[in-house]
């Protein structure tokens, strides 16, 4: 029986915990707040700063419980070097070391790597550290553009022309602000060409050499229905029974896999062996798949889609990542729909935190849905919201619309001052996407 140290406390980590448990693992969790779902299936857990390398380093019990390996869920501890620290202690880790996690830590590194190694899917980008230079450049740049801090801002620092700002001047103002106020921590800004199309996620398992793909997922980042409102970590997501997406072909999948394989190979050539889960955020454009972002971990909510239908033991895959012989991961041919339940006002500066949520787990189960907890507080058996996403339901079925209906029925058993996007994966929305993509491709 494997003992696993699990770092992280979100919906993603609850899904990882359930999948490890199905592989007969005993879980020892480090969480910044008590996730009731993880707590319930763990052998033991500690509440503390899951992002802090020194906090985890100084945990006595990491050593004396003699865990067989560690699984690090979120990006921050990986970017901070938690994998390096654990490996130094002799604990193998699923998740890249600091030198490899930089693929998410620096958007400049990621784009430079793609450029240097001639990898497909690269979009035009320009990096600046001087606010007068970025101003001069943008005054003469003719295409619509996107402004991104080079450092990590949890997806919230990115501003897209036509979405977050309208005029060139507003874009210039923000680009200068990123440099002058060191938004993202570095005082550097990336200007990218704005690409048009449908976004999707390809997650893979890799030992640094071989790359094994998972079903594609489409995530919904905008806070409100109809894809409006501020960007969030993700309000929900879906995947299809054929593991593709309704607007995307097998050929697009193959091209996306090739890009991810090339990135892993380029990292290896740079002496940065990447072991863990790699997440590619793509835009399917008229010219094919383009990379928007690369992350060093599972997506949240996307982990809940793929892990809910993973047939192969995640413990066996974890050992494959560590030892360099990943078994072919098998996934059920089922569609999945994840819907997050969030506090009212999530995505705005004042979400309704500390509000009780009533969750009828028994009825949710009877609807045939899965439930993953995320950021909530539990006091005397009662569940309360925080400022982050609270919990998610997942419908799994033979086709997308059945899965969507299961998720919707499950949501009826969750009440309180909460909000959820009912439009995610509804037929009208999916049909609009297919139509949009068809037009863009000139079909
Ligand atoms: P990121 O944090 O880089 O994933 O960006 C957040 C969101 O901004 C993405 O999910 C896209 O919707 C949008 N975005 C980022 N970069 C671009 C781009 N170059 N062109 C169009 N949209 C983009
Ligand atoms: N759902 C977006 C992410 O995990 O980065």
Coordinates of C-alpha atoms and ligand atoms in Angstrom, one line a residue:
X1 CA 0.0 0.0 0.0
X2 CA 1.4 3.4 -1.1
X3 CA 1.6 6.3 1.3
X4 CA 1.3 9.6 -0.6
X5 CA 1.9 13.1 0.6
X6 CA -0.6 15.3 -1.2
X7 CA -0.1 19.1 -1.4
X8 CA -3.0 21.3 -2.0
X9 CA -6.6 21.9 -1.0
X10 CA -8.8 22.8 -4.1
X11 CA -11.2 20.9 -6.2
X12 CA -8.3 19.7 -8.3
X13 CA -6.6 18.2 -5.3
X14 CA -9.8 16.5 -4.1
X15 CA -10.1 14.9 -7.5
X16 CA -6.4 13.8 -7.3
X17 CA -7.0 12.4 -3.8
X18 CA -10.1 10.4 -5.0
X19 CA -8.1 9.0 -7.9
X20 CA -5.1 8.0 -5.7
X21 CA -7.6 6.4 -3.2
X22 CA -9.0 4.3 -6.0
X23 CA -5.4 3.1 -6.6
X24 CA -5.4 2.0 -2.9
X25 CA -3.1 4.9 -1.7
X26 CA -3.1 6.1 1.9
X27 CA -3.2 9.9 1.8
X28 CA -1.4 12.4 4.0
X29 CA -2.5 15.9 3.1
X30 CA -1.1 19.4 3.5
X31 CA -3.9 22.0 3.0
X32 CA -4.1 25.7 3.6
X33 CA -7.7 25.2 4.7
X34 CA -9.6 22.0 5.6
X35 CA -11.1 20.6 2.4
X36 CA -13.8 18.3 3.9
X37 CA -13.6 15.9 0.9
X38 CA -9.8 15.4 1.2
X39 CA -9.9 15.3 5.0
X40 CA -12.5 12.5 5.0
X41 CA -10.4 10.2 2.8
X42 CA -7.0 11.0 4.3
X43 CA -5.1 9.0 6.8
X44 CA -4.0 12.3 8.3
X45 CA -3.8 15.9 7.3
X46 CA -2.1 19.1 8.4
X47 CA -3.5 22.6 8.0
X48 CA -0.8 25.1 6.9
X49 CA 0.7 27.0 4.1
X50 CA 0.7 24.5 1.2
X51 CA 2.6 27.0 -1.0
X52 CA 5.5 27.4 1.5
X53 CA 8.5 25.2 0.9
X54 CA 9.9 25.8 4.4
X55 CA 6.6 25.0 6.0
X56 CA 6.5 21.6 4.3
X57 CA 10.2 21.1 4.9
X58 CA 9.8 21.5 8.6
X59 CA 6.9 19.1 9.0
X60 CA 8.2 16.4 11.2
X61 CA 5.6 13.9 10.1
X62 CA 6.7 14.0 6.4
X63 CA 9.7 12.0 7.5
X64 CA 8.3 9.8 10.2
X65 CA 5.2 8.7 8.3
X66 CA 7.7 7.6 5.5
X67 CA 5.6 8.5 2.5
X68 CA 6.4 6.6 -0.7
X69 CA 6.0 9.6 -2.9
X70 CA 4.6 13.2 -3.0
X71 CA 2.0 14.6 -5.4
X72 CA 2.0 18.4 -5.6
X73 CA -1.3 19.9 -6.9
X74 CA -0.9 23.7 -7.3
X75 CA 1.7 25.7 -9.3
X76 CA 3.0 28.0 -6.5
X77 CA 4.8 25.3 -4.5
X78 CA 6.3 23.8 -7.7
X79 CA 7.5 27.2 -8.9
X80 CA 9.0 27.8 -5.4
X81 CA 11.0 24.6 -5.6
X82 CA 9.0 22.2 -3.3
X83 CA 9.8 19.2 -5.6
X84 CA 13.5 19.9 -5.3
X85 CA 13.3 20.1 -1.5
X86 CA 11.3 16.8 -1.2
X87 CA 13.6 15.0 -3.6
X88 CA 16.6 16.2 -1.5
X89 CA 14.9 14.4 1.4
X90 CA 14.7 11.2 -0.7
X91 CA 10.9 11.5 -1.4
X92 CA 10.1 11.1 -5.2
X93 CA 7.7 13.7 -6.5
X94 CA 5.0 13.9 -9.2
X95 CA 5.5 17.5 -10.3
X96 CA 8.4 19.3 -11.9
X97 CA 11.5 20.7 -10.1
X98 CA 12.0 24.5 -10.0
X99 CA 14.1 24.5 -13.2
X100 CA 11.3 22.8 -15.1
X101 CA 8.3 24.5 -13.4
X102 CA 9.6 27.8 -14.9
X103 CA 7.6 26.9 -18.0
X104 CA 4.6 28.3 -16.0
X105 CA 6.6 30.7 -13.8
X106 CA 7.8 32.8 -16.7
X107 CA 5.8 33.3 -19.9
X108 CA 8.9 34.8 -21.4
X109 CA 10.9 31.6 -20.8
X110 CA 8.1 29.5 -22.4
X111 CA 7.8 31.7 -25.5
X112 CA 11.6 31.9 -25.9
X113 CA 11.9 28.2 -25.6
X114 CA 9.3 27.7 -28.3
X115 CA 11.1 30.2 -30.5
X116 CA 14.6 28.8 -30.0
X117 CA 13.5 25.2 -30.7
X118 CA 11.2 26.2 -33.7
X119 CA 8.1 24.7 -32.1
X120 CA 4.8 25.1 -33.9
X121 CA 1.9 27.1 -32.3
X122 CA 4.0 30.1 -31.3
X123 CA 2.3 33.5 -31.6
X124 CA 4.0 36.9 -32.1
X125 CA 5.3 38.3 -28.8
X126 CA 7.5 41.2 -27.6
X127 CA 9.0 41.6 -24.2
X128 CA 9.7 45.0 -22.5
X129 CA 11.2 46.3 -19.3
X130 CA 11.2 50.0 -20.2
X131 CA 7.8 51.7 -20.2
X132 CA 8.8 54.3 -22.8
X133 CA 9.9 51.6 -25.2
X134 CA 6.7 49.7 -24.9
X135 CA 4.8 52.9 -25.5
X136 CA 6.8 53.7 -28.6
X137 CA 6.4 50.1 -29.9
X138 CA 2.6 49.9 -29.4
X139 CA 2.0 53.3 -31.0
X140 CA 3.1 51.7 -34.3
X141 CA 1.8 48.2 -33.7
X142 CA -1.1 47.7 -36.0
X143 CA -2.7 44.4 -34.9
X144 CA -5.0 43.9 -31.9
X145 CA -2.9 42.9 -28.9
X146 CA -2.8 41.4 -25.4
X147 CA -0.9 42.7 -22.4
X148 CA 0.5 40.2 -19.9
X149 CA 2.7 40.6 -16.9
X150 CA 5.7 38.2 -17.3
X151 CA 5.3 36.8 -13.7
X152 CA 2.4 34.8 -12.3
X153 CA -0.9 36.6 -11.6
X154 CA -3.3 33.7 -11.4
X155 CA -4.7 34.5 -14.9
X156 CA -6.0 37.9 -13.5
X157 CA -3.2 40.1 -14.9
X158 CA -3.9 39.4 -18.5
X159 CA -5.8 42.1 -20.5
X160 CA -7.1 41.5 -24.0
X161 CA -7.9 44.3 -26.5
X162 CA -11.6 44.3 -27.3
X163 CA -12.4 42.4 -24.0
X164 CA -10.7 44.2 -21.1
X165 CA -9.8 47.4 -22.9
X166 CA -10.9 49.1 -26.1
X167 CA -8.3 51.6 -27.3
X168 CA -4.6 51.3 -28.1
X169 CA -4.0 54.1 -25.5
X170 CA -5.7 52.2 -22.7
X171 CA -3.5 49.1 -23.6
X172 CA -0.4 51.3 -23.5
X173 CA -1.4 52.7 -20.1
X174 CA -1.8 49.2 -18.7
X175 CA 1.5 47.9 -20.2
X176 CA 3.3 50.8 -18.6
X177 CA 1.6 50.1 -15.3
X178 CA 2.7 46.4 -15.4
X179 CA 6.3 47.6 -15.7
X180 CA 6.2 50.6 -13.3
X181 CA 4.1 48.8 -10.5
X182 CA 5.8 45.5 -11.1
X183 CA 2.5 43.7 -11.5
X184 CA 3.3 39.9 -11.5
X185 CA 6.4 40.8 -9.4
X186 CA 9.0 41.3 -12.1
X187 CA 8.5 44.7 -13.8
X188 CA 8.4 43.1 -17.3
X189 CA 5.6 43.0 -19.8
X190 CA 4.8 40.7 -22.7
X191 CA 2.8 42.1 -25.6
X192 CA 1.2 39.3 -27.7
X193 CA -0.8 39.4 -30.9
X194 CA -4.4 38.7 -30.2
X195 CA -5.5 35.4 -31.7
X196 CA -9.1 34.5 -32.5
X197 CA -10.7 31.1 -32.0
X198 CA -11.9 28.5 -29.5
X199 CA -9.8 27.8 -26.4
X200 CA -9.2 24.3 -25.0
X201 CA -6.9 22.4 -22.6
X202 CA -4.7 19.5 -23.3
X203 CA -3.2 17.9 -20.2
X204 CA -0.5 15.2 -20.4
X205 CA 1.5 12.9 -18.1
X206 CA 5.2 13.0 -18.7
X207 CA 8.4 11.5 -17.3
X208 CA 10.5 14.0 -19.3
X209 CA 10.8 11.7 -22.3
X210 CA 7.5 10.1 -23.2
X211 CA 4.3 12.0 -23.2
X212 CA 0.8 10.5 -22.6
X213 CA -2.2 12.6 -23.5
X214 CA -5.5 12.9 -21.7
X215 CA -9.0 13.8 -23.1
X216 CA -9.3 17.4 -24.2
X217 CA -11.3 19.8 -22.0
X218 CA -12.9 23.2 -22.5
X219 CA -12.9 25.5 -19.5
X220 CA -15.0 28.6 -18.9
X221 CA -13.0 31.4 -17.4
X222 CA -15.4 34.2 -17.4
X223 CA -17.5 34.7 -14.2
X224 CA -20.9 35.2 -15.7
X225 CA -23.3 33.5 -18.1
X226 CA -22.8 34.2 -21.8
X227 CA -19.0 34.5 -21.2
X228 CA -19.2 37.9 -19.7
X229 CA -17.7 39.4 -16.5
X230 CA -14.2 39.2 -15.2
X231 CA -11.8 36.3 -15.8
X232 CA -11.7 33.7 -13.0
X233 CA -9.8 30.5 -12.3
X234 CA -12.6 28.7 -14.2
X235 CA -16.3 28.4 -13.5
X236 CA -16.8 24.9 -15.1
X237 CA -15.6 22.7 -17.9
X238 CA -16.6 19.8 -20.1
X239 CA -15.2 16.9 -22.1
X240 CA -16.6 14.6 -24.7
X241 CA -17.1 10.8 -24.9
X242 CA -14.7 10.7 -27.8
X243 CA -12.1 12.7 -25.9
X244 CA -12.1 15.4 -28.5
X245 CA -14.2 18.6 -28.6
X246 CA -17.2 19.4 -30.7
X247 CA -15.4 22.1 -32.8
X248 CA -12.2 20.2 -33.1
X249 CA -10.9 17.3 -35.2
X250 CA -8.6 14.3 -34.5
X251 CA -6.0 16.1 -36.6
X252 CA -6.1 19.2 -34.4
X253 CA -5.6 16.9 -31.4
X254 CA -2.6 15.3 -33.0
X255 CA -1.1 18.7 -33.8
X256 CA -1.7 19.8 -30.2
X257 CA 0.0 16.7 -28.9
X258 CA 3.0 17.3 -31.2
X259 CA 3.4 20.8 -29.8
X260 CA 3.4 19.5 -26.2
X261 CA 5.8 16.7 -27.1
X262 CA 8.1 19.2 -28.7
X263 CA 8.0 21.4 -25.6
X264 CA 8.9 18.4 -23.3
X265 CA 11.7 17.4 -25.7
X266 CA 13.0 21.0 -25.8
X267 CA 13.1 21.2 -22.0
X268 CA 15.1 18.0 -21.9
X269 CA 17.6 19.4 -24.4
X270 CA 17.9 22.4 -22.2
X271 CA 18.8 20.0 -19.3
X272 CA 15.4 20.7 -17.6
X273 CA 13.8 17.3 -17.2
X274 CA 10.1 17.8 -16.8
X275 CA 8.3 15.1 -14.7
X276 CA 4.7 15.5 -13.8
X277 CA 1.6 16.9 -15.4
X278 CA 1.9 19.4 -18.2
X279 CA -1.0 21.6 -19.1
X280 CA -1.3 23.3 -22.5
X281 CA -3.8 26.1 -23.0
X282 CA -4.5 26.3 -26.7
X283 CA -6.5 28.5 -29.0
X284 CA -7.8 26.7 -32.1
X285 CA -7.4 29.4 -34.8
X286 CA -8.0 29.4 -38.6
X287 CA -4.3 28.5 -38.9
X288 CA -4.5 25.7 -36.4
X289 CA -3.6 25.3 -32.7
X290 CA -1.7 28.1 -31.0
X291 CA -0.2 28.1 -27.5
X292 CA -1.8 30.6 -25.1
X293 CA -0.2 29.4 -21.9
X294 CA 1.7 26.4 -20.5
X295 CA 1.1 25.3 -16.9
X296 CA 3.1 22.9 -14.7
X297 CA 0.2 21.1 -13.1
X298 CA -3.4 19.8 -13.7
X299 CA -6.0 22.5 -14.5
X300 CA -8.7 23.3 -12.0
X301 CA -11.5 22.5 -12.9
X302 CA -10.0 20.4 -15.8
X303 CA -8.5 17.8 -13.4
X304 CA -12.1 16.9 -12.3
X305 CA -13.1 16.1 -15.9
X306 CA -10.3 13.8 -16.7
X307 CA -9.7 12.1 -13.3
X308 CA -13.4 11.3 -12.9
X309 CA -13.1 9.0 -16.0
X310 CA -9.5 7.7 -15.5
X311 CA -9.6 3.9 -15.7
X312 CA -5.9 3.3 -15.0
X313 CA -4.6 3.6 -11.5
X314 CA -3.3 7.1 -10.8
X315 CA -0.8 5.4 -8.4
X316 CA 0.6 3.3 -11.3
X317 CA 0.8 6.4 -13.4
X318 CA 2.6 8.3 -10.6
X319 CA 5.2 5.6 -10.4
X320 CA 5.6 5.7 -14.1
X321 CA 6.2 9.4 -14.1
X322 CA 8.8 8.9 -11.3
X323 CA 10.5 5.9 -12.8
X324 CA 10.2 6.6 -16.5
X325 CA 7.7 4.0 -17.6
X326 CA 4.3 5.5 -17.7
X327 CA 1.5 3.0 -18.5
X328 CA -0.9 4.0 -21.3
X329 CA -3.6 5.9 -19.4
X330 CA -7.1 4.5 -20.2
X331 CA -10.1 6.8 -19.9
X332 CA -13.8 5.7 -20.1
X333 CA -15.6 6.8 -23.2
X334 CA -17.9 9.1 -21.2
X335 CA -18.6 12.8 -21.4
X336 CA -18.1 15.0 -18.3
X337 CA -19.5 18.3 -17.2
X338 CA -18.1 20.2 -14.2
X339 CA -20.0 23.1 -12.7
X340 CA -18.4 25.1 -9.9
X341 CA -20.5 26.5 -7.1
X342 CA -18.9 29.8 -6.0
X343 CA -19.8 32.5 -3.4
X344 CA -22.1 35.2 -4.8
X345 CA -19.9 38.0 -6.2
X346 CA -17.0 35.7 -6.9
X347 CA -14.7 37.5 -9.4
X348 CA -15.6 40.9 -7.9
X349 CA -13.7 42.5 -5.0
X350 CA -16.4 41.5 -2.5
X351 CA -17.5 37.9 -2.7
X352 CA -20.0 36.6 -0.1
X353 CA -17.5 34.8 2.2
X354 CA -18.4 33.1 5.6
X355 CA -21.9 32.2 4.4
X356 CA -23.4 28.8 5.2
X357 CA -23.9 26.5 2.2
X358 CA -26.3 23.5 2.6
X359 CA -25.2 20.5 0.6
X360 CA -27.3 17.4 0.4
X361 CA -24.6 14.9 -0.4
X362 CA -27.1 11.9 -0.4
X363 CA -29.3 13.5 -3.0
X364 CA -26.4 14.5 -5.2
X365 CA -25.2 11.0 -5.2
X366 CA -28.7 9.7 -6.0
X367 CA -28.7 12.0 -9.1
X368 CA -25.6 10.1 -10.2
X369 CA -23.3 13.1 -9.9
X370 CA -19.9 13.4 -8.3
X371 CA -19.0 16.1 -5.7
X372 CA -15.6 17.7 -5.2
X373 CA -15.0 20.1 -2.4
X374 CA -12.7 23.2 -2.9
X375 CA -12.3 26.2 -0.8
X376 CA -14.8 26.1 2.2
X377 CA -14.5 26.1 5.9
X378 CA -16.2 23.5 8.1
X379 CA -17.3 24.3 11.6
X380 CA -19.3 21.9 13.7
X381 CA -20.4 19.9 10.6
X382 CA -21.6 23.1 8.8
X383 CA -20.0 24.3 5.6
X384 CA -19.2 28.0 5.0
X385 CA -18.0 29.9 1.9
X386 CA -14.6 31.6 1.6
X387 CA -13.7 34.2 -1.1
X388 CA -12.7 31.4 -3.5
X389 CA -14.6 28.7 -5.4
X390 CA -16.5 26.5 -3.0
X391 CA -17.3 23.1 -4.5
X392 CA -18.1 21.5 -7.8
X393 CA -20.4 18.9 -9.1
X394 CA -19.6 16.6 -12.0
X395 CA -22.0 14.8 -14.4
X396 CA -20.6 11.8 -16.2
X397 CA -22.6 10.1 -19.0
X398 CA -22.6 8.6 -22.4
X399 CA -23.1 12.0 -24.1
X400 CA -22.5 15.7 -23.2
X401 CA -26.1 16.7 -22.8
X402 CA -26.9 13.9 -20.4
X403 CA -23.8 14.7 -18.4
X404 CA -24.9 18.4 -18.3
X405 CA -28.4 17.4 -17.1
X406 CA -26.9 15.3 -14.3
X407 CA -24.7 18.2 -13.2
X408 CA -27.8 20.6 -13.2
X409 CA -29.9 18.2 -11.2
X410 CA -27.1 17.9 -8.6
X411 CA -26.9 21.7 -8.3
X412 CA -30.5 21.8 -7.0
X413 CA -29.3 20.1 -3.8
X414 CA -26.8 22.9 -3.0
X415 CA -28.3 26.1 -1.5
X416 CA -27.0 29.3 0.1
X417 CA -25.6 32.7 -1.1
X418 CA -23.9 31.0 -4.0
X419 CA -23.7 31.4 -7.8
X420 CA -23.1 28.9 -10.7
X421 CA -23.1 29.2 -14.4
X422 CA -26.1 27.2 -15.7
X423 CA -25.1 27.9 -19.4
X424 CA -21.9 25.8 -19.3
X425 CA -22.2 22.9 -21.8
X426 CA -25.8 23.6 -22.7
X427 CA -26.7 22.7 -26.3
X428 CA -27.2 26.3 -27.6
X429 CA -23.8 27.3 -26.3
X430 CA -22.1 24.3 -27.9
X431 CA -23.8 24.8 -31.2
X432 CA -22.7 28.5 -31.3
X433 CA -19.1 27.4 -30.8
X434 CA -19.3 24.9 -33.6
X435 CA -20.8 27.5 -35.9
X436 CA -18.2 30.1 -34.9
X437 CA -15.3 27.8 -35.6
X438 CA -16.8 26.7 -38.9
X439 CA -17.0 30.4 -40.0
X440 CA -13.5 31.1 -38.8
X441 CA -12.2 28.2 -40.9
X442 CA -14.1 29.5 -43.9
X443 CA -16.2 26.3 -44.2
Ligands
LIG1 P1 -3.6 33.4 -19.7 O1 -3.5 33.7 -18.3 O2 -2.3 33.6 -20.4 O3 -4.2 32.0 -20.0 O4 -4.7 34.4 -20.3 C1 -6.0 34.5 -19.8 C2 -7.0 34.5 -20.9 O5 -6.7 35.6 -21.8 C3 -6.9 33.3 -21.8 O6 -7.6 32.2 -21.4 C4 -7.5 33.9 -23.1 O7 -8.9 33.9 -23.1 C5 -7.0 35.3 -23.1 N1 -5.8 35.4 -23.9 C6 -4.5 35.3 -23.5 N2 -3.6 35.5 -24.4 C7 -4.3 35.7 -25.6 C8 -3.9 36.0 -26.9 N3 -2.6 36.0 -27.3 N4 -4.9 36.1 -27.8 C9 -6.2 36.1 -27.4 N5 -6.6 35.9 -26.2 C10 -5.7 35.7 -25.2
LIG2 N1 -8.6 26.4 -15.5 C1 -7.5 27.1 -15.8 C2 -6.3 26.7 -15.0 O1 -6.3 25.8 -14.2 O2 -5.2 27.2 -15.3

